[in-house]
Short mmCIF file of C-alpha atoms and ligand atoms in Angstrom, two decimals:
data_model
loop_
_atom_site.label_atom_id
_atom_site.label_comp_id
_atom_site.label_asym_id
_atom_site.label_seq_id
_atom_site.Cartn_x
_atom_site.Cartn_y
_atom_site.Cartn_z
CA MET A 1 -24.07 -13.07 17.89
CA SER A 2 -26.95 -10.58 17.80
CA LEU A 3 -29.52 -10.27 15.04
CA ALA A 4 -27.93 -6.99 13.99
CA GLU A 5 -24.57 -8.65 13.55
CA PHE A 6 -26.08 -11.48 11.48
CA ALA A 7 -27.69 -8.90 9.24
CA LEU A 8 -24.41 -7.06 8.96
CA ILE A 9 -22.45 -10.18 7.98
CA ASP A 10 -25.16 -11.12 5.47
CA ARG A 11 -24.72 -7.69 3.92
CA ILE A 12 -21.02 -8.26 3.62
CA ARG A 13 -21.33 -11.82 2.34
CA ALA A 14 -23.67 -10.69 -0.42
CA ARG A 15 -20.93 -8.43 -1.77
CA THR A 16 -18.12 -10.96 -1.92
CA ALA A 17 -16.86 -12.18 -5.27
CA GLU A 18 -16.79 -15.92 -5.86
CA ARG A 19 -13.62 -17.83 -6.56
CA GLU A 20 -13.30 -21.49 -7.47
CA ASP A 21 -10.53 -21.94 -4.94
CA VAL A 22 -12.83 -20.92 -2.08
CA LEU A 23 -14.36 -24.26 -1.11
CA LEU A 24 -16.16 -22.73 1.87
CA GLY A 25 -16.33 -19.01 2.53
CA ILE A 26 -18.17 -16.79 5.02
CA GLY A 27 -20.69 -18.65 7.16
CA ASP A 28 -18.88 -21.56 8.79
CA ASP A 29 -16.41 -21.58 11.68
CA ALA A 30 -13.55 -21.10 9.26
CA ALA A 31 -12.93 -20.92 5.53
CA LEU A 32 -11.62 -23.76 3.36
CA LEU A 33 -9.25 -22.62 0.64
CA GLN A 34 -7.47 -24.52 -2.09
CA PRO A 35 -4.03 -23.01 -2.74
CA ARG A 36 -2.39 -23.75 -6.07
CA PRO A 37 0.24 -26.52 -6.00
CA ASN A 38 3.84 -25.36 -6.38
CA GLU A 39 3.07 -21.89 -5.16
CA HIS A 40 3.86 -20.29 -1.86
CA LEU A 41 1.12 -18.85 0.28
CA VAL A 42 1.89 -15.17 1.04
CA VAL A 43 0.19 -13.83 4.18
CA THR A 44 0.08 -10.31 5.60
CA ALA A 45 -2.01 -8.39 8.14
CA ASP A 46 -2.54 -4.68 8.78
CA THR A 47 -4.86 -2.81 11.12
CA LEU A 48 -6.26 0.71 10.77
CA ASN A 49 -7.47 2.38 13.97
CA GLY A 50 -9.82 5.37 13.87
CA GLY A 51 -8.09 8.61 14.85
CA VAL A 52 -4.69 6.96 14.57
CA HIS A 53 -4.37 5.68 11.01
CA PHE A 54 -7.03 7.92 9.52
CA PRO A 55 -8.72 11.13 10.70
CA ASP A 56 -11.94 10.46 12.64
CA ASP A 57 -14.08 12.25 10.07
CA THR A 58 -12.87 10.12 7.13
CA ALA A 59 -15.75 8.90 4.95
CA SER A 60 -16.55 5.21 5.45
CA PHE A 61 -16.08 4.50 1.72
CA ASP A 62 -12.51 5.73 2.03
CA ILE A 63 -11.89 3.72 5.21
CA GLY A 64 -13.12 0.60 3.41
CA TRP A 65 -10.84 1.29 0.45
CA LYS A 66 -7.77 2.00 2.53
CA THR A 67 -8.28 -0.96 4.86
CA LEU A 68 -7.84 -3.31 1.93
CA ALA A 69 -5.39 -1.14 -0.03
CA VAL A 70 -2.68 -1.20 2.62
CA ASN A 71 -2.83 -4.99 2.70
CA LEU A 72 -2.84 -5.37 -1.08
CA SER A 73 0.19 -3.11 -1.11
CA ASP A 74 2.07 -5.58 1.09
CA LEU A 75 1.15 -8.41 -1.27
CA ALA A 76 2.29 -6.26 -4.20
CA ALA A 77 5.64 -5.65 -2.53
CA MET A 78 6.11 -9.43 -2.35
CA GLY A 79 5.22 -9.94 -6.01
CA ALA A 80 2.19 -11.99 -4.96
CA ARG A 81 -1.13 -12.38 -6.74
CA PRO A 82 -3.96 -11.57 -4.30
CA ALA A 83 -6.42 -14.38 -3.59
CA TRP A 84 -8.26 -14.22 -0.27
CA CYS A 85 -8.71 -12.02 2.78
CA THR A 86 -10.41 -11.87 6.14
CA LEU A 87 -11.78 -8.76 7.83
CA ALA A 88 -11.96 -8.17 11.58
CA MET A 89 -14.07 -5.14 12.43
CA SER A 90 -14.45 -3.42 15.76
CA LEU A 91 -17.32 -0.97 15.43
CA PRO A 92 -18.71 1.53 17.97
CA ASP A 93 -22.15 1.00 16.40
CA ALA A 94 -23.36 -1.00 13.43
CA SER A 95 -25.11 1.66 11.36
CA PRO A 96 -26.29 0.01 8.11
CA ASP A 97 -25.42 3.11 6.08
CA TRP A 98 -21.90 3.19 7.41
CA ILE A 99 -21.39 -0.53 6.67
CA GLU A 100 -22.87 -0.21 3.22
CA SER A 101 -20.52 2.52 2.10
CA PHE A 102 -17.56 0.93 3.90
CA ALA A 103 -18.34 -2.17 1.81
CA ASP A 104 -18.61 -0.02 -1.35
CA GLY A 105 -15.03 1.14 -0.83
CA PHE A 106 -13.70 -2.22 0.28
CA PHE A 107 -15.24 -4.21 -2.58
CA ALA A 108 -14.44 -1.63 -5.24
CA LEU A 109 -10.83 -2.56 -4.67
CA ALA A 110 -11.43 -6.25 -3.84
CA ASP A 111 -13.29 -6.81 -7.10
CA GLU A 112 -10.65 -5.00 -9.12
CA HIS A 113 -8.06 -7.47 -7.86
CA ALA A 114 -10.34 -10.53 -7.73
CA ILE A 115 -9.64 -11.06 -4.04
CA ALA A 116 -12.40 -12.89 -2.12
CA LEU A 117 -13.42 -12.05 1.43
CA VAL A 118 -13.65 -15.46 3.09
CA GLY A 119 -14.30 -14.67 6.74
CA GLY A 120 -13.73 -12.33 9.60
CA ASP A 121 -14.91 -11.20 12.96
CA THR A 122 -17.28 -8.49 14.13
CA THR A 123 -17.17 -6.94 17.58
CA ARG A 124 -18.35 -3.79 19.30
CA GLY A 125 -15.61 -1.39 20.38
CA PRO A 126 -13.55 1.59 19.21
CA LEU A 127 -13.41 1.82 15.40
CA SER A 128 -10.73 -0.56 14.17
CA LEU A 129 -10.43 -2.50 10.93
CA SER A 130 -8.03 -5.36 10.52
CA VAL A 131 -7.46 -7.32 7.33
CA THR A 132 -5.44 -10.45 6.78
CA ALA A 133 -4.68 -10.79 3.09
CA MET A 134 -3.41 -13.89 1.37
CA GLY A 135 -1.88 -14.27 -2.03
CA GLN A 136 0.20 -16.74 -3.98
CA VAL A 137 3.54 -16.60 -5.71
CA ALA A 138 5.44 -19.28 -7.63
CA ARG A 139 8.23 -20.88 -5.63
CA GLY A 140 11.39 -18.80 -5.54
CA GLN A 141 9.77 -15.78 -7.22
CA ALA A 142 8.74 -13.70 -4.21
CA LEU A 143 10.20 -10.19 -4.00
CA ARG A 144 12.01 -9.87 -0.69
CA ARG A 145 13.72 -7.09 1.23
CA ASP A 146 16.93 -9.01 1.71
CA ARG A 147 18.07 -9.53 -1.88
CA ALA A 148 19.47 -6.12 -2.88
CA GLN A 149 22.92 -6.31 -4.48
CA VAL A 150 25.75 -3.80 -4.52
CA GLY A 151 25.58 -1.94 -7.84
CA ASP A 152 21.78 -2.19 -8.13
CA ASP A 153 19.79 0.86 -9.12
CA ILE A 154 17.11 2.01 -6.69
CA TRP A 155 13.72 2.76 -8.24
CA VAL A 156 10.36 4.00 -7.04
CA SER A 157 6.93 3.96 -8.66
CA GLY A 158 4.56 6.90 -9.00
CA THR A 159 5.20 10.10 -7.07
CA LEU A 160 6.23 10.37 -3.43
CA GLY A 161 5.07 12.54 -0.56
CA ASP A 162 1.55 13.33 -1.76
CA ALA A 163 -0.24 11.56 1.10
CA ALA A 164 2.02 13.21 3.68
CA GLY A 165 1.38 16.56 2.02
CA ALA A 166 -2.37 16.04 2.34
CA LEU A 167 -1.96 15.09 5.98
CA GLN A 168 0.00 18.29 6.64
CA LEU A 169 -2.73 20.38 5.04
CA TRP A 170 -5.34 18.59 7.13
CA GLN A 171 -3.34 19.15 10.31
CA ARG A 172 -3.10 22.85 9.50
CA GLY A 173 -6.86 22.97 9.03
CA GLU A 174 -6.49 23.76 5.32
CA LEU A 175 -8.01 20.54 4.01
CA ASN A 176 -11.21 18.72 4.89
CA VAL A 177 -10.58 14.99 4.36
CA ALA A 178 -14.27 14.13 4.29
CA THR A 179 -15.34 16.18 1.29
CA ALA A 180 -14.01 16.89 -2.18
CA THR A 181 -12.56 20.31 -2.87
CA LEU A 182 -12.62 22.30 -6.09
CA LEU A 183 -8.97 23.25 -5.70
CA ALA A 184 -7.46 20.74 -8.11
CA ASP A 185 -4.06 20.38 -6.39
CA TYR A 186 -5.63 19.97 -2.95
CA GLU A 187 -8.06 17.41 -4.30
CA ALA A 188 -5.27 15.44 -6.00
CA LEU A 189 -3.39 15.24 -2.69
CA ARG A 190 -6.54 14.41 -0.71
CA LEU A 191 -7.25 11.45 -2.99
CA ARG A 192 -3.67 10.22 -2.65
CA LEU A 193 -4.13 10.11 1.13
CA LEU A 194 -7.57 8.50 1.11
CA ARG A 195 -7.41 6.20 -1.92
CA PRO A 196 -3.92 4.78 -2.19
CA ILE A 197 -3.53 2.56 -5.24
CA PRO A 198 -1.78 -0.69 -4.38
CA ARG A 199 0.75 -1.45 -7.12
CA VAL A 200 -0.31 -5.06 -7.55
CA THR A 201 0.30 -5.37 -11.28
CA LEU A 202 3.67 -3.68 -10.95
CA GLY A 203 4.64 -6.12 -8.18
CA LEU A 204 3.72 -9.08 -10.37
CA ARG A 205 5.71 -7.73 -13.31
CA LEU A 206 8.72 -6.86 -11.17
CA ARG A 207 9.33 -10.52 -10.35
CA ALA A 208 11.17 -10.65 -13.67
CA PHE A 209 13.37 -7.61 -13.01
CA ALA A 210 13.79 -6.69 -9.36
CA HIS A 211 16.20 -8.04 -6.77
CA ALA A 212 14.51 -6.55 -3.70
CA ALA A 213 11.32 -4.63 -3.02
CA VAL A 214 9.36 -2.93 -0.25
CA ASP A 215 6.20 -0.86 -0.23
CA ILE A 216 6.52 2.67 1.09
CA SER A 217 4.18 2.97 4.03
CA ASP A 218 6.47 4.71 6.55
CA GLY A 219 8.42 7.00 4.21
CA LEU A 220 11.12 6.34 1.63
CA LEU A 221 14.10 6.71 3.97
CA ALA A 222 12.63 4.36 6.55
CA ASP A 223 11.43 1.73 4.10
CA LEU A 224 14.52 1.81 1.90
CA GLY A 225 16.40 1.52 5.19
CA HIS A 226 14.70 -1.85 5.69
CA ILE A 227 16.03 -3.08 2.33
CA ALA A 228 19.53 -1.87 3.22
CA ALA A 229 19.49 -3.42 6.69
CA ARG A 230 18.03 -6.75 5.60
CA SER A 231 20.33 -7.01 2.57
CA GLY A 232 23.46 -5.95 4.47
CA VAL A 233 24.19 -3.07 2.07
CA GLY A 234 24.03 0.72 1.95
CA ALA A 235 21.78 2.91 -0.16
CA GLU A 236 22.49 6.30 -1.77
CA VAL A 237 19.54 8.45 -2.76
CA ASP A 238 19.74 11.49 -5.02
CA ALA A 239 17.24 13.97 -3.56
CA ASP A 240 17.06 15.82 -6.90
CA ALA A 241 15.80 12.67 -8.61
CA LEU A 242 12.78 12.13 -6.35
CA PRO A 243 9.52 12.06 -8.33
CA LEU A 244 7.37 14.89 -6.94
CA SER A 245 3.89 15.60 -8.24
CA ALA A 246 3.13 19.04 -9.63
CA ALA A 247 0.32 19.25 -7.07
CA LEU A 248 2.68 18.67 -4.13
CA ARG A 249 5.28 21.14 -5.42
CA GLY A 250 2.57 23.66 -6.20
CA VAL A 251 0.99 23.51 -2.76
CA LEU A 252 4.02 23.07 -0.49
CA GLY A 253 6.98 24.33 -2.53
CA ARG A 254 9.98 22.25 -3.52
CA ASP A 255 11.78 21.89 -0.19
CA ALA A 256 8.75 20.86 1.84
CA ALA A 257 7.63 18.59 -1.01
CA ARG A 258 10.99 16.86 -0.99
CA ASP A 259 10.81 16.43 2.76
CA CYS A 260 7.39 14.77 2.40
CA ALA A 261 8.82 12.48 -0.29
CA LEU A 262 11.72 11.40 1.93
CA ARG A 263 10.01 11.14 5.29
CA GLY A 264 6.26 11.07 4.71
CA GLY A 265 4.40 7.80 4.71
CA ASP A 266 1.14 6.45 3.33
CA ASP A 267 1.94 6.67 -0.39
CA TYR A 268 2.01 2.89 -0.88
CA GLU A 269 4.29 3.15 -3.87
CA LEU A 270 6.88 0.42 -4.41
CA CYS A 271 10.61 0.94 -3.90
CA PHE A 272 12.75 -1.72 -5.53
CA THR A 273 16.28 -2.46 -6.64
CA ALA A 274 17.37 -3.92 -9.97
CA ALA A 275 20.61 -4.48 -11.86
CA ALA A 276 21.72 -1.57 -14.06
CA ASP A 277 21.25 -3.67 -17.22
CA GLN A 278 17.47 -3.70 -16.56
CA ARG A 279 17.05 0.04 -17.16
CA ASP A 280 15.61 -0.23 -20.65
CA ALA A 281 13.28 -3.03 -19.64
CA LEU A 282 12.03 -1.02 -16.67
CA HIS A 283 11.43 2.10 -18.77
CA ALA A 284 9.43 -0.08 -21.16
CA LEU A 285 7.51 -1.56 -18.24
CA ALA A 286 6.69 1.94 -16.97
CA GLU A 287 5.32 2.81 -20.37
CA SER A 288 3.22 -0.32 -20.67
CA LEU A 289 1.76 0.17 -17.17
CA ARG A 290 1.36 3.93 -17.68
CA LEU A 291 3.00 4.33 -14.29
CA PRO A 292 6.17 6.38 -13.81
CA LEU A 293 9.17 4.40 -12.60
CA THR A 294 12.02 6.64 -11.48
CA ARG A 295 15.62 5.75 -10.76
CA ILE A 296 16.53 7.57 -7.54
CA GLY A 297 19.83 6.08 -6.43
CA ARG A 298 22.06 3.07 -6.06
CA ILE A 299 22.94 0.26 -3.70
CA VAL A 300 26.50 0.50 -2.37
CA ASP A 301 28.84 -1.27 -0.02
CA GLY A 302 28.20 -0.19 3.55
CA GLN A 303 25.09 0.38 5.58
CA GLY A 304 22.23 2.80 6.07
CA VAL A 305 20.71 5.28 3.66
CA GLN A 306 22.51 8.41 2.51
CA CYS A 307 20.76 11.20 0.73
CA GLU A 308 22.68 13.52 -1.57
CA GLY A 309 21.32 17.01 -2.02
CA GLU A 310 19.54 17.02 1.33
CA ARG A 311 20.34 19.88 3.62
CA GLY A 312 22.49 18.57 6.41
CA PRO A 313 26.10 18.81 7.54
CA GLY A 314 28.02 19.44 4.32
CA GLY A 315 24.85 19.11 2.24
CA TYR A 316 25.07 15.38 2.65
CA GLN A 317 23.02 13.62 5.24
CA HIS A 318 23.36 10.19 6.67
CA PHE A 319 20.37 8.30 7.94
CA ALA A 320 21.14 5.42 10.25
CA ASP A 321 18.97 2.36 9.78
P1 ADP B 401 -17.51 -17.71 15.24
O1 ADP B 401 -18.35 -17.28 16.41
O2 ADP B 401 -17.60 -19.19 14.95
O3 ADP B 401 -16.14 -17.20 15.24
P2 ADP B 401 -19.00 -15.69 13.90
O4 ADP B 401 -20.40 -15.95 14.38
O5 ADP B 401 -18.19 -14.64 14.53
O6 ADP B 401 -18.22 -17.07 13.95
O7 ADP B 401 -19.04 -15.42 12.35
C1 ADP B 401 -19.87 -16.17 11.50
C2 ADP B 401 -19.29 -16.19 10.10
O8 ADP B 401 -19.22 -14.86 9.59
C3 ADP B 401 -17.87 -16.75 10.04
O9 ADP B 401 -17.76 -17.47 8.83
C4 ADP B 401 -17.03 -15.51 10.01
O10 ADP B 401 -15.80 -15.77 9.34
C5 ADP B 401 -17.91 -14.54 9.25
N1 ADP B 401 -17.66 -13.14 9.62
C6 ADP B 401 -17.87 -12.53 10.81
N2 ADP B 401 -17.57 -11.23 10.75
C7 ADP B 401 -17.17 -10.98 9.49
C8 ADP B 401 -16.71 -9.82 8.80
N3 ADP B 401 -16.59 -8.63 9.38
N4 ADP B 401 -16.36 -9.97 7.50
C9 ADP B 401 -16.46 -11.15 6.88
N5 ADP B 401 -16.88 -12.27 7.47
C10 ADP B 401 -17.24 -12.20 8.77
MG1 MG B 402 -17.18 -20.75 15.40
#
């Protein structure tokens, strides 16, 4: 390892929060962690590649934020409490300024969720950031994709399609991802693309209410399709019920906004199913978290995802899983 890399890792180590269950963190050949007894270890990994998972000119703060956010979102979708993570970085060059503001974004989110960075790897190569995140959940309490039941309501958090809307604007050359804009709607969408908010607290609270859950990274239809396939059930979505932000409707119009909500990815909201007798409890939960929870459909006998109100043959479209 070169001197520059040592300096870089020292920079990162200095930023990491301490946890009592980290017996040995960054600096040895591997970390020593002390998981809680009677809890399952929940492990997930996600990689972001420059130019593929984010535009090349994305600010390093935002790359740092998103690198961790997408992983925390997976833990949230399992109902897990975040604990530790590792970070593998492939960097074309190790500019201290770039690292510093990458770390600003990464640790802003890490500290908020008390997750400790306990190790990683640093190499030279095309820009690529890979996190392995670990969390814990009490035995039998994890939220899984394969537990949806016929008759369940289908719910989503927040609003859908905003990140995809921002990406469309960027692709059309109407939005610069690297700098803030004074156009309020554009800025709202830009932030949804660059700073997704992992729904960790919601995931923890949903353990008491939800049967199945998934985070929406590839678009509602695709990700709900995973719940349907893994649970051996069908899903019906009411397109008129989709929660669309005023910004998305304002910028794209209703039809395009709805299309983003159904097919766009990168929102990192949670989609979950729950028995119909949980409606009041879930509305109360939404209020206490100050996060909209919207009922968008139901789980039915059958397979695949159907969307009512979508243009398609007979105004009713079937999406195979
Ligand atoms: P090794 O060669 O034994 O794999 P390294 O010299 O690559 O170890 O890394 C030294 C220490 O720094 C290890 O504890 C490793 O986990 C940590 N580390 C390396 N890169 C990173 C990084 N990007 N983020 C956090 N920790 C890192
Ligand atoms: Mg070693």
